[in-house]
mmCIF file with all atom_site columns, C-alpha atoms in Angstrom:
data_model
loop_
_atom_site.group_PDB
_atom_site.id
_atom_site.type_symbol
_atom_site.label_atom_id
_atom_site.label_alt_id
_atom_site.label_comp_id
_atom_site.label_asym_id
_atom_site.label_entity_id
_atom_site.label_seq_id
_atom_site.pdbx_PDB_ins_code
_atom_site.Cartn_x
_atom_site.Cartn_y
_atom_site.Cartn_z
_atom_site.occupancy
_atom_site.B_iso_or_equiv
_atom_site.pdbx_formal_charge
_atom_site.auth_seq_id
_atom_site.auth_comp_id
_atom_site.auth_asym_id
_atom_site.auth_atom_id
_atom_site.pdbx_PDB_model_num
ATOM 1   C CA . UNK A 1 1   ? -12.754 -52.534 -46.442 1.00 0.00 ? 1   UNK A CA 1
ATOM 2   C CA . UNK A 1 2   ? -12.410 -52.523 -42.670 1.00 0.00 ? 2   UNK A CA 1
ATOM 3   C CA . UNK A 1 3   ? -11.418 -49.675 -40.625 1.00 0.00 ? 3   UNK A CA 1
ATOM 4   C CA . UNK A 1 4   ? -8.194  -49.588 -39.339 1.00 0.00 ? 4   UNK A CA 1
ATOM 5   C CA . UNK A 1 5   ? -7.241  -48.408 -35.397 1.00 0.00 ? 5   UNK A CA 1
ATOM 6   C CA . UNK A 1 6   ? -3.901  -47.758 -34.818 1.00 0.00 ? 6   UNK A CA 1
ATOM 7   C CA . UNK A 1 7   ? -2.539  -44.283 -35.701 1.00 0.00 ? 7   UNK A CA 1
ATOM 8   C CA . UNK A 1 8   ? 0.704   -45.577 -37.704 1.00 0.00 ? 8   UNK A CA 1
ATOM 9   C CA . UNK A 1 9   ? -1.644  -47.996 -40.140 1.00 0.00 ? 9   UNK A CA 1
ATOM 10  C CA . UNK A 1 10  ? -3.502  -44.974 -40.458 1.00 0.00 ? 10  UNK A CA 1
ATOM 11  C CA . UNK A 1 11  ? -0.426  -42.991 -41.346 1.00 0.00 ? 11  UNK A CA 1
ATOM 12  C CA . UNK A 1 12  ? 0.472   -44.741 -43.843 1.00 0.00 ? 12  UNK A CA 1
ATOM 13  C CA . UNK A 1 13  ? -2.573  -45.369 -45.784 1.00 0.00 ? 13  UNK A CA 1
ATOM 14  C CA . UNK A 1 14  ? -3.131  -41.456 -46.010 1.00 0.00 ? 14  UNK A CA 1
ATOM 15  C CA . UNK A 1 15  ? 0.260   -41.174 -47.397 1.00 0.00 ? 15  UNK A CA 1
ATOM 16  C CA . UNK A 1 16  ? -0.418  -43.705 -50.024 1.00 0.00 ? 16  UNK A CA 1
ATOM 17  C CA . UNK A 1 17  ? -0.654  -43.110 -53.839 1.00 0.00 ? 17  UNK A CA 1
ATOM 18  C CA . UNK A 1 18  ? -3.449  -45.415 -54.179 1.00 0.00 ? 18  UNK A CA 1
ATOM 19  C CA . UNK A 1 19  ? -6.988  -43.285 -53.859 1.00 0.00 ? 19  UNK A CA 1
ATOM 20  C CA . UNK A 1 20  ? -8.941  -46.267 -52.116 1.00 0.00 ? 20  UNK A CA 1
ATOM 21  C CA . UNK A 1 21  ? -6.416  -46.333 -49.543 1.00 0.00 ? 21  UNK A CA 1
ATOM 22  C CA . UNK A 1 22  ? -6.022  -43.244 -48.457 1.00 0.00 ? 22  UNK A CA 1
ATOM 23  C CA . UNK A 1 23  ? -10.158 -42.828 -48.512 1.00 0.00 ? 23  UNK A CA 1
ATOM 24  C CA . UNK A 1 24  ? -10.234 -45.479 -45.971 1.00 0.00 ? 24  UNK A CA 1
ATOM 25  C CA . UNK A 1 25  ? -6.813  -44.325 -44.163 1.00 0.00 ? 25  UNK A CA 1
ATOM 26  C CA . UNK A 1 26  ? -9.770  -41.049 -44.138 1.00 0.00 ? 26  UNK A CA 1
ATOM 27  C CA . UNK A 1 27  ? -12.223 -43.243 -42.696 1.00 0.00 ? 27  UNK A CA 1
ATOM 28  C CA . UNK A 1 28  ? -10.276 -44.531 -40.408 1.00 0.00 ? 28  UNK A CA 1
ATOM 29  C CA . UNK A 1 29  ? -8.821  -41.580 -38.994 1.00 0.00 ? 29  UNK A CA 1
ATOM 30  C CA . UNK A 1 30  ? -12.693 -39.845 -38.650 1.00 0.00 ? 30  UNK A CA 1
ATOM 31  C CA . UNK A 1 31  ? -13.890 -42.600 -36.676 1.00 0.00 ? 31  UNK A CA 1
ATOM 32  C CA . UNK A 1 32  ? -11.087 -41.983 -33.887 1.00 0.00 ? 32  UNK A CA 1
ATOM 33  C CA . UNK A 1 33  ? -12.371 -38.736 -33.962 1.00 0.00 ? 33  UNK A CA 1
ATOM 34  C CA . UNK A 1 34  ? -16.214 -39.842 -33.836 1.00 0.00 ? 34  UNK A CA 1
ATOM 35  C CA . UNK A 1 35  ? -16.911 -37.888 -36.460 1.00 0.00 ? 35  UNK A CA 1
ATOM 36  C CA . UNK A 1 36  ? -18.819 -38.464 -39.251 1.00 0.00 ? 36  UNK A CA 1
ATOM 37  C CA . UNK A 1 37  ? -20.237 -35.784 -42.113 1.00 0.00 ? 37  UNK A CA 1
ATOM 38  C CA . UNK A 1 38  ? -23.596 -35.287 -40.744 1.00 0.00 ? 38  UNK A CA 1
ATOM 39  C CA . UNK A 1 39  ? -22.664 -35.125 -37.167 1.00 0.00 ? 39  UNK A CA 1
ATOM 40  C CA . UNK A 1 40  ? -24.392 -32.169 -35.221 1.00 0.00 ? 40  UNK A CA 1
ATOM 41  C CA . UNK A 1 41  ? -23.229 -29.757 -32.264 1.00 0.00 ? 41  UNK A CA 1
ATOM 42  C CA . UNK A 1 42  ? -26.049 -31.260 -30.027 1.00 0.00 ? 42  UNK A CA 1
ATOM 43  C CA . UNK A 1 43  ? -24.981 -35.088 -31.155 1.00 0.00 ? 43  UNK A CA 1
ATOM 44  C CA . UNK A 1 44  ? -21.344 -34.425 -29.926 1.00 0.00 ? 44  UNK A CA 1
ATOM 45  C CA . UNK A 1 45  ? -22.749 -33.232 -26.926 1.00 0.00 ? 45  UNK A CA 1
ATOM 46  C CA . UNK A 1 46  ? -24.648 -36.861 -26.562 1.00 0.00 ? 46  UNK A CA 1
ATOM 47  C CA . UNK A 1 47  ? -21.863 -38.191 -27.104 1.00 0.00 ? 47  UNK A CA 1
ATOM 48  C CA . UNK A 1 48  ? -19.557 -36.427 -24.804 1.00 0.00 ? 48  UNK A CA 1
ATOM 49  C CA . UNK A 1 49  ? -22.001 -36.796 -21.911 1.00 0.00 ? 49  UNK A CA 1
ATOM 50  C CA . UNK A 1 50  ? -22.390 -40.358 -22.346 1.00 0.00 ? 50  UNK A CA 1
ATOM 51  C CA . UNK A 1 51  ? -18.619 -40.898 -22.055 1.00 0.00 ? 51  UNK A CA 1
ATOM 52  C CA . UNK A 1 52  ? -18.968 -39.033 -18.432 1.00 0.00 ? 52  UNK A CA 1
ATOM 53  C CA . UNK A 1 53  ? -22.124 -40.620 -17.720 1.00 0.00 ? 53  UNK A CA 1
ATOM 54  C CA . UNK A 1 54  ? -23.610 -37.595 -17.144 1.00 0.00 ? 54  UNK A CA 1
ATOM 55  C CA . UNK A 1 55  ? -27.072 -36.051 -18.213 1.00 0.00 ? 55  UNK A CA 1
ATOM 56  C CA . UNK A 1 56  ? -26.830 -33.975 -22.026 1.00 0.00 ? 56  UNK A CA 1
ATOM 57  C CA . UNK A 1 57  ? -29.980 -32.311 -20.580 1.00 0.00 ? 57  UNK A CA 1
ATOM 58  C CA . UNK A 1 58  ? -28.025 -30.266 -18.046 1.00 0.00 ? 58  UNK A CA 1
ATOM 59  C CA . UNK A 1 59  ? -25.247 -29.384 -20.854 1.00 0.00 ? 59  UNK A CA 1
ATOM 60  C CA . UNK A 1 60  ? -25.909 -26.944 -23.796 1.00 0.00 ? 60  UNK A CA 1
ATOM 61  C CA . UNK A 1 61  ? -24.039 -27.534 -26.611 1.00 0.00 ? 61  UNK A CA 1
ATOM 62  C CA . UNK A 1 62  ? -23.002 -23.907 -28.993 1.00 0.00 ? 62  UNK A CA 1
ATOM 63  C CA . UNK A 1 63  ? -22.650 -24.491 -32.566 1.00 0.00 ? 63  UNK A CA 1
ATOM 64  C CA . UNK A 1 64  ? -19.466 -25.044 -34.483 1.00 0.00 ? 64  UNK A CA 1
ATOM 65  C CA . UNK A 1 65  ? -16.659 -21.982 -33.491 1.00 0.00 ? 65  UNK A CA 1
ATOM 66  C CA . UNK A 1 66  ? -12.991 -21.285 -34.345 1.00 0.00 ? 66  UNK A CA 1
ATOM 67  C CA . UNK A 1 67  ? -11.044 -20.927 -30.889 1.00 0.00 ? 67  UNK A CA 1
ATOM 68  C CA . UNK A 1 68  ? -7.438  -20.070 -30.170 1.00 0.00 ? 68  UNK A CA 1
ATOM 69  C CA . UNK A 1 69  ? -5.840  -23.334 -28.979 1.00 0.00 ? 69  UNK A CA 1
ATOM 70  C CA . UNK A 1 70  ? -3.768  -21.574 -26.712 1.00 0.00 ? 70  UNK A CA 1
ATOM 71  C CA . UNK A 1 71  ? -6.910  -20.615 -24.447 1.00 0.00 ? 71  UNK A CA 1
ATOM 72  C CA . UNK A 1 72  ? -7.502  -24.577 -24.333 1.00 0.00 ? 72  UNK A CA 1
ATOM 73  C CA . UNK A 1 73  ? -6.835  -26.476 -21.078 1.00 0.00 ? 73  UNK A CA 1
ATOM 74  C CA . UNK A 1 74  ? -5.878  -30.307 -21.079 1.00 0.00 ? 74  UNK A CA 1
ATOM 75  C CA . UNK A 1 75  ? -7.687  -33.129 -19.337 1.00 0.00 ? 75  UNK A CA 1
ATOM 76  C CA . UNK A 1 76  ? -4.292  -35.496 -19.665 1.00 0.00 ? 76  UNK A CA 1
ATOM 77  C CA . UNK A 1 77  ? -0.688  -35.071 -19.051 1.00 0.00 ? 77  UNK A CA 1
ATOM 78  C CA . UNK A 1 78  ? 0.684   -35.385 -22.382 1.00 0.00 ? 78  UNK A CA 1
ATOM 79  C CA . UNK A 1 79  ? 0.575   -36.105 -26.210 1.00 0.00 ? 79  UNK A CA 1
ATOM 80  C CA . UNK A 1 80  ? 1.350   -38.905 -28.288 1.00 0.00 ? 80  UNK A CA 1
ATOM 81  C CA . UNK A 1 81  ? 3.988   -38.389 -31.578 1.00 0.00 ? 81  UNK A CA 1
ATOM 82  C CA . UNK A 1 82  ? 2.392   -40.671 -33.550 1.00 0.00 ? 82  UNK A CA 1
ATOM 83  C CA . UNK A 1 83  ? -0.906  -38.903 -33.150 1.00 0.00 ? 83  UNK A CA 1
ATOM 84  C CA . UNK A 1 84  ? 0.034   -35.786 -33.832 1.00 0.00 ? 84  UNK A CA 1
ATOM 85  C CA . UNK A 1 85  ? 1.847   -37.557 -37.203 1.00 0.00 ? 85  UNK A CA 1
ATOM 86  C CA . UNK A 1 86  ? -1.681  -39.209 -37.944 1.00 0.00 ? 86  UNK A CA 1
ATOM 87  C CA . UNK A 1 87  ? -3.399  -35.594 -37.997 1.00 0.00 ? 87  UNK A CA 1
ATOM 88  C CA . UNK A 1 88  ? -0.975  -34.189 -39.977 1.00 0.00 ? 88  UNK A CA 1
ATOM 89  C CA . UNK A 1 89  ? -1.207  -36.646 -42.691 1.00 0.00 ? 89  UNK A CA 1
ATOM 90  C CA . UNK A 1 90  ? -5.157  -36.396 -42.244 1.00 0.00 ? 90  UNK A CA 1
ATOM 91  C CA . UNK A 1 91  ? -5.324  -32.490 -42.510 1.00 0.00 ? 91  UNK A CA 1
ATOM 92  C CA . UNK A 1 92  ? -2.307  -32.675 -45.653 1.00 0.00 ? 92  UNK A CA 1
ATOM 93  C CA . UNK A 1 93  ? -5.055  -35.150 -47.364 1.00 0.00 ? 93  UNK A CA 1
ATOM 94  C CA . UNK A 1 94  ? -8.355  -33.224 -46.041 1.00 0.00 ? 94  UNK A CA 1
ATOM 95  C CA . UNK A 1 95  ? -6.752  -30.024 -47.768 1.00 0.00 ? 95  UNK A CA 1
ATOM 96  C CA . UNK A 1 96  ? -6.631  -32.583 -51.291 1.00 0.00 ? 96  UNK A CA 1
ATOM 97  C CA . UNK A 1 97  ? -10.007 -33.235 -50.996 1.00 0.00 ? 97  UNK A CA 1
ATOM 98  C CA . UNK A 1 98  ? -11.282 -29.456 -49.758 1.00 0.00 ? 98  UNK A CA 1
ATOM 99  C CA . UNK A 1 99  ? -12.751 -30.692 -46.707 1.00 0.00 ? 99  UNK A CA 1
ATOM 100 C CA . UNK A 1 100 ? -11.642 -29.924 -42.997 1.00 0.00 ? 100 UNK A CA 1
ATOM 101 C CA . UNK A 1 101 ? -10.040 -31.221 -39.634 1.00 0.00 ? 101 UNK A CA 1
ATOM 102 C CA . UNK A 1 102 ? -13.039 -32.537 -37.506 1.00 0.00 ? 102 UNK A CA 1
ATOM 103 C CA . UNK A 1 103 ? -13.994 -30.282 -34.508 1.00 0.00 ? 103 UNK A CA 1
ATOM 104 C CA . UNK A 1 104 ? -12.776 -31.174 -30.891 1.00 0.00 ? 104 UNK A CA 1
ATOM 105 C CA . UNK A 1 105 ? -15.208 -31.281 -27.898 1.00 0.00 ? 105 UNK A CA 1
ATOM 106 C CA . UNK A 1 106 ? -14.669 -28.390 -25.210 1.00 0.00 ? 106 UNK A CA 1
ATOM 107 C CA . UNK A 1 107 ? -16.275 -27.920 -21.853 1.00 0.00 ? 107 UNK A CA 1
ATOM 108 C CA . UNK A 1 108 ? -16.740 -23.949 -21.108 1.00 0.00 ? 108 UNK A CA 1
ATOM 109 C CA . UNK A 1 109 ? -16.028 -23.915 -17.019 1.00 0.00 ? 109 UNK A CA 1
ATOM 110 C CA . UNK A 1 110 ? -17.269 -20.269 -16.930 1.00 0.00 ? 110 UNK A CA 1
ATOM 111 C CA . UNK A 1 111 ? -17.268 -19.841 -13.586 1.00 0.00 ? 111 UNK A CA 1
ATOM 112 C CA . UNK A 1 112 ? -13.563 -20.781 -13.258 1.00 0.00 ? 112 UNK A CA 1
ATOM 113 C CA . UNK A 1 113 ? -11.062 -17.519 -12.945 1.00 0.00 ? 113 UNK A CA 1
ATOM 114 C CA . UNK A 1 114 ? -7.813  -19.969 -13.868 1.00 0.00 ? 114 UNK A CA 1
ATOM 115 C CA . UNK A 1 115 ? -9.304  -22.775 -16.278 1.00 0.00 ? 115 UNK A CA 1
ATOM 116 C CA . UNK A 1 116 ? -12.022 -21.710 -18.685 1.00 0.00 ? 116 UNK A CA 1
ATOM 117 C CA . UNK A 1 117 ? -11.816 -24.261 -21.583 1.00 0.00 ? 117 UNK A CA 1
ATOM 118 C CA . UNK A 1 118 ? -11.098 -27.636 -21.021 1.00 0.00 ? 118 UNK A CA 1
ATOM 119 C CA . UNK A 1 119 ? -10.614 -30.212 -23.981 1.00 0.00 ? 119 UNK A CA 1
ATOM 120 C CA . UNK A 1 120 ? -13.042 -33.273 -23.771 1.00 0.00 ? 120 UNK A CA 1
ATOM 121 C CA . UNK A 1 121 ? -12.122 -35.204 -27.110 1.00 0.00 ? 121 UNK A CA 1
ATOM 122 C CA . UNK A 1 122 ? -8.977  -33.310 -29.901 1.00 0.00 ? 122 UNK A CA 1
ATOM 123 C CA . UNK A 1 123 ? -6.047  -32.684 -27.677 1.00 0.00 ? 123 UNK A CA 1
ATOM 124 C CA . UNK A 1 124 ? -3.814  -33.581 -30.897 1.00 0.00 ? 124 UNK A CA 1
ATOM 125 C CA . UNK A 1 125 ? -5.989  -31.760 -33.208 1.00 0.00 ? 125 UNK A CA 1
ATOM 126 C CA . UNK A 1 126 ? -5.547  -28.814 -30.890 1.00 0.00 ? 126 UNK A CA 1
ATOM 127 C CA . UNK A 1 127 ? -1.928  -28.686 -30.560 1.00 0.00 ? 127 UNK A CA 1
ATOM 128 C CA . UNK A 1 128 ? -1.797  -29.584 -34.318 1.00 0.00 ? 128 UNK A CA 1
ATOM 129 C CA . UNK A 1 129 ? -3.463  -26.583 -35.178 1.00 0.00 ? 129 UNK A CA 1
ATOM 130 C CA . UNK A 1 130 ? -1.667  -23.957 -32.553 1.00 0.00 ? 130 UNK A CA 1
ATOM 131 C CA . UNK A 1 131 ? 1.771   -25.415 -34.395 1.00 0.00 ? 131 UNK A CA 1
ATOM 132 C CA . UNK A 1 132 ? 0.612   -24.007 -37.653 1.00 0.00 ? 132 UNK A CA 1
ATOM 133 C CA . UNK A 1 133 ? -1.045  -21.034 -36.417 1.00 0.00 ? 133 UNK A CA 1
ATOM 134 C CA . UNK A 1 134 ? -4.788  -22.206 -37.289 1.00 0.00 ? 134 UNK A CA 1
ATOM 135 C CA . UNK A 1 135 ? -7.596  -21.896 -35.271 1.00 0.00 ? 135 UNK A CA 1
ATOM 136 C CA . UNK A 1 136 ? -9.150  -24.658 -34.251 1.00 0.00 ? 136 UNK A CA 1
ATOM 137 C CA . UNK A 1 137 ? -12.861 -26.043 -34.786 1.00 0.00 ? 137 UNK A CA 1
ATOM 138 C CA . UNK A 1 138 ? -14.902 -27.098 -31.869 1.00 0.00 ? 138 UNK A CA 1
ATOM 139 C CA . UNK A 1 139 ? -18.324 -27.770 -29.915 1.00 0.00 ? 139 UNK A CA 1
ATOM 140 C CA . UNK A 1 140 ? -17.846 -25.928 -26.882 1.00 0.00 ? 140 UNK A CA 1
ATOM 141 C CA . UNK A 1 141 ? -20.362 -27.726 -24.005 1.00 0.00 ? 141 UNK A CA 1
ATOM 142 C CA . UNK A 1 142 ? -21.566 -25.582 -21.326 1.00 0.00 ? 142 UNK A CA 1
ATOM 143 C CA . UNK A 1 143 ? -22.669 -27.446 -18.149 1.00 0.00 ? 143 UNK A CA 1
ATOM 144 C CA . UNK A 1 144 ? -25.459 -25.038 -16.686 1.00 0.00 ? 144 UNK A CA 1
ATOM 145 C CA . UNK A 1 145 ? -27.226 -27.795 -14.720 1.00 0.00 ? 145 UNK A CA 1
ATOM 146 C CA . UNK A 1 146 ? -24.328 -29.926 -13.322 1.00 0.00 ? 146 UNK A CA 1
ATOM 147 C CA . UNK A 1 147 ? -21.608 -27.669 -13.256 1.00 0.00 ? 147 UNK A CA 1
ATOM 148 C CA . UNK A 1 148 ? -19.733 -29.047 -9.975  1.00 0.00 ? 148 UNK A CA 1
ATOM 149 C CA . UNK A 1 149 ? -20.688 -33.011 -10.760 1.00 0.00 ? 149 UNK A CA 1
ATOM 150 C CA . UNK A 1 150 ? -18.679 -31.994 -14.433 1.00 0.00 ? 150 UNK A CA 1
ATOM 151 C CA . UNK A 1 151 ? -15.949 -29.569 -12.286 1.00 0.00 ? 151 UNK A CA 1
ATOM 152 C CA . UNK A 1 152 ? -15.253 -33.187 -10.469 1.00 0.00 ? 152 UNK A CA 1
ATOM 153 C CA . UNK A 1 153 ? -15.200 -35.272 -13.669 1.00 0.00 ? 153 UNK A CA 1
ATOM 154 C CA . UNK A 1 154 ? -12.717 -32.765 -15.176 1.00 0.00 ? 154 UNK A CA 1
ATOM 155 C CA . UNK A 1 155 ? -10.709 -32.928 -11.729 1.00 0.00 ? 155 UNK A CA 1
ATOM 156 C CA . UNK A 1 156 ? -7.544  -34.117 -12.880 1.00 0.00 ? 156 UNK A CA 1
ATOM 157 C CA . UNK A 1 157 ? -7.592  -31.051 -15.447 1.00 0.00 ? 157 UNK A CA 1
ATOM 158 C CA . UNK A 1 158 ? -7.478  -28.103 -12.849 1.00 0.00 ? 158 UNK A CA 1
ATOM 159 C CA . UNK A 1 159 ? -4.845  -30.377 -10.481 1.00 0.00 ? 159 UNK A CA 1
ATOM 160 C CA . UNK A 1 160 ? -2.915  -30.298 -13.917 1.00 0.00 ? 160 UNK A CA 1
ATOM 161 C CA . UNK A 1 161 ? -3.358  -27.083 -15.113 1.00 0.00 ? 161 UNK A CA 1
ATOM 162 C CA . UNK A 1 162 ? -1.712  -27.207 -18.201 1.00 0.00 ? 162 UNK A CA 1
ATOM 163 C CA . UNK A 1 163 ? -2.672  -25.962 -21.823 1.00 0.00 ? 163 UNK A CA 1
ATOM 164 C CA . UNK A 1 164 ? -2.574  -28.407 -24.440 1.00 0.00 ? 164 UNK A CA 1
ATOM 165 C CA . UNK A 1 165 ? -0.245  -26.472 -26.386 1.00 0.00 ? 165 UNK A CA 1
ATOM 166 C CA . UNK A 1 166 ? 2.214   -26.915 -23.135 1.00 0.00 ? 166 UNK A CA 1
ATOM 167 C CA . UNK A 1 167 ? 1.887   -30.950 -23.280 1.00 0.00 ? 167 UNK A CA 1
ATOM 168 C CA . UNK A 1 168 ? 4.885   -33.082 -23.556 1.00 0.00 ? 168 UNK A CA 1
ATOM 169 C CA . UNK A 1 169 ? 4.863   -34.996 -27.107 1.00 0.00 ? 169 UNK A CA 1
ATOM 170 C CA . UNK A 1 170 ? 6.215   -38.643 -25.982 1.00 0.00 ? 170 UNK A CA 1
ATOM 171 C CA . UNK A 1 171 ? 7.570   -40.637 -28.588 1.00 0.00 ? 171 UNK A CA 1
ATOM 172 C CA . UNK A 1 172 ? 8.616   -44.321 -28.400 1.00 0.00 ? 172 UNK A CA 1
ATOM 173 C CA . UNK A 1 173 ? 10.171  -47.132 -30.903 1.00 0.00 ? 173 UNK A CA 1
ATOM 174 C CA . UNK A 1 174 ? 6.336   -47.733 -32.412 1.00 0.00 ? 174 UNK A CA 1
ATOM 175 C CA . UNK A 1 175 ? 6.288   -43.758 -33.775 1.00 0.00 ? 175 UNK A CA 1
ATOM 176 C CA . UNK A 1 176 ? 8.159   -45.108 -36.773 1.00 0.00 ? 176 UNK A CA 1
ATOM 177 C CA . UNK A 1 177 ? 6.419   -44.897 -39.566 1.00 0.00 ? 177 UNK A CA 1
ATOM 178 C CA . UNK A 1 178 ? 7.990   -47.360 -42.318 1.00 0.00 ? 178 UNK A CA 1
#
């Protein structure tokens, strides 16, 4: 079966009664998250860098923690309803099947007094999990050898300065789910 990309597709195969569907509605959901089972701290970082085009050998990647999502800063203006929908259906079947929520990516701007943790990739999964007082999983990334180039790449986030649990959830005609 092929993988499907948009988040109300996605929706509603998670929601369905029928097993196969909702393992690939699963599927689906884990590779907007670019997460797969055997995925590593140190291959998120990879990844991460190589969406900034930046060097992973300046960045040092922790392993797996549970952070507060309201210490989490975002890196864009707002969320998206049907998102938020698709992650909810995702963690309601993820609980059925006793696994978890992927983590999100975090950059650790230590030597910032206002911004500290800035959300690369799981803005949804974030404010998801601050709704129903969770913690959420993540890969926090540390640049130690390119701290400023990665202070300018997260620019827009300390012009914003706003948590992700402070985002505006837009909605629009498409969030219906039928």
């Amino acid at each position: 079966m092929k993988l499907v990309k948009e988040p109300n597709s996605i929706i509603k195969l998670l929601n369905s009664s029928n097993e196969d569907e909702k393992t690939l509605g699963y599927k689906s959901f884990l590779s907007r998250t670019h997460w797969f089972s055997a995925q590593t701290p140190e291959a998120l970082k990879i990844f991460a860098c190589n969406q900034l085009n930046v060097n992973p050998r300046y960045v040092l990647a922790t392993g797996f923690k549970k952070i507060e999502p309201a210490f989490l800063y975002a890196s864009q203006d707002s969320l998206e309803n049907k998102k938020l929908k698709m992650v909810s259906a995702a963690y309601d079947y993820v609980k059925s099947i006793n696994e978890e929520i992927p983590p999100i990516i975090v950059w650790n701007f230590f030597d910032s007094q206002k911004i500290r943790f800035i959300v690369h990739d799981g803005h949804h999964r974030a404010f998801f999990a601050y709704r129903y007082h969770r913690k959420v999983k993540a890969v926090i990334l540390e640049p130690l050898g390119n701290y400023h180039q990665m202070e300018e790449k997260f620019n827009y986030a300390f012009q914003i300065q706003k948590r992700v649990i402070d985002l505006p959830v837009t909605r629009q005609k498409a969030d219906m789910v039928n």
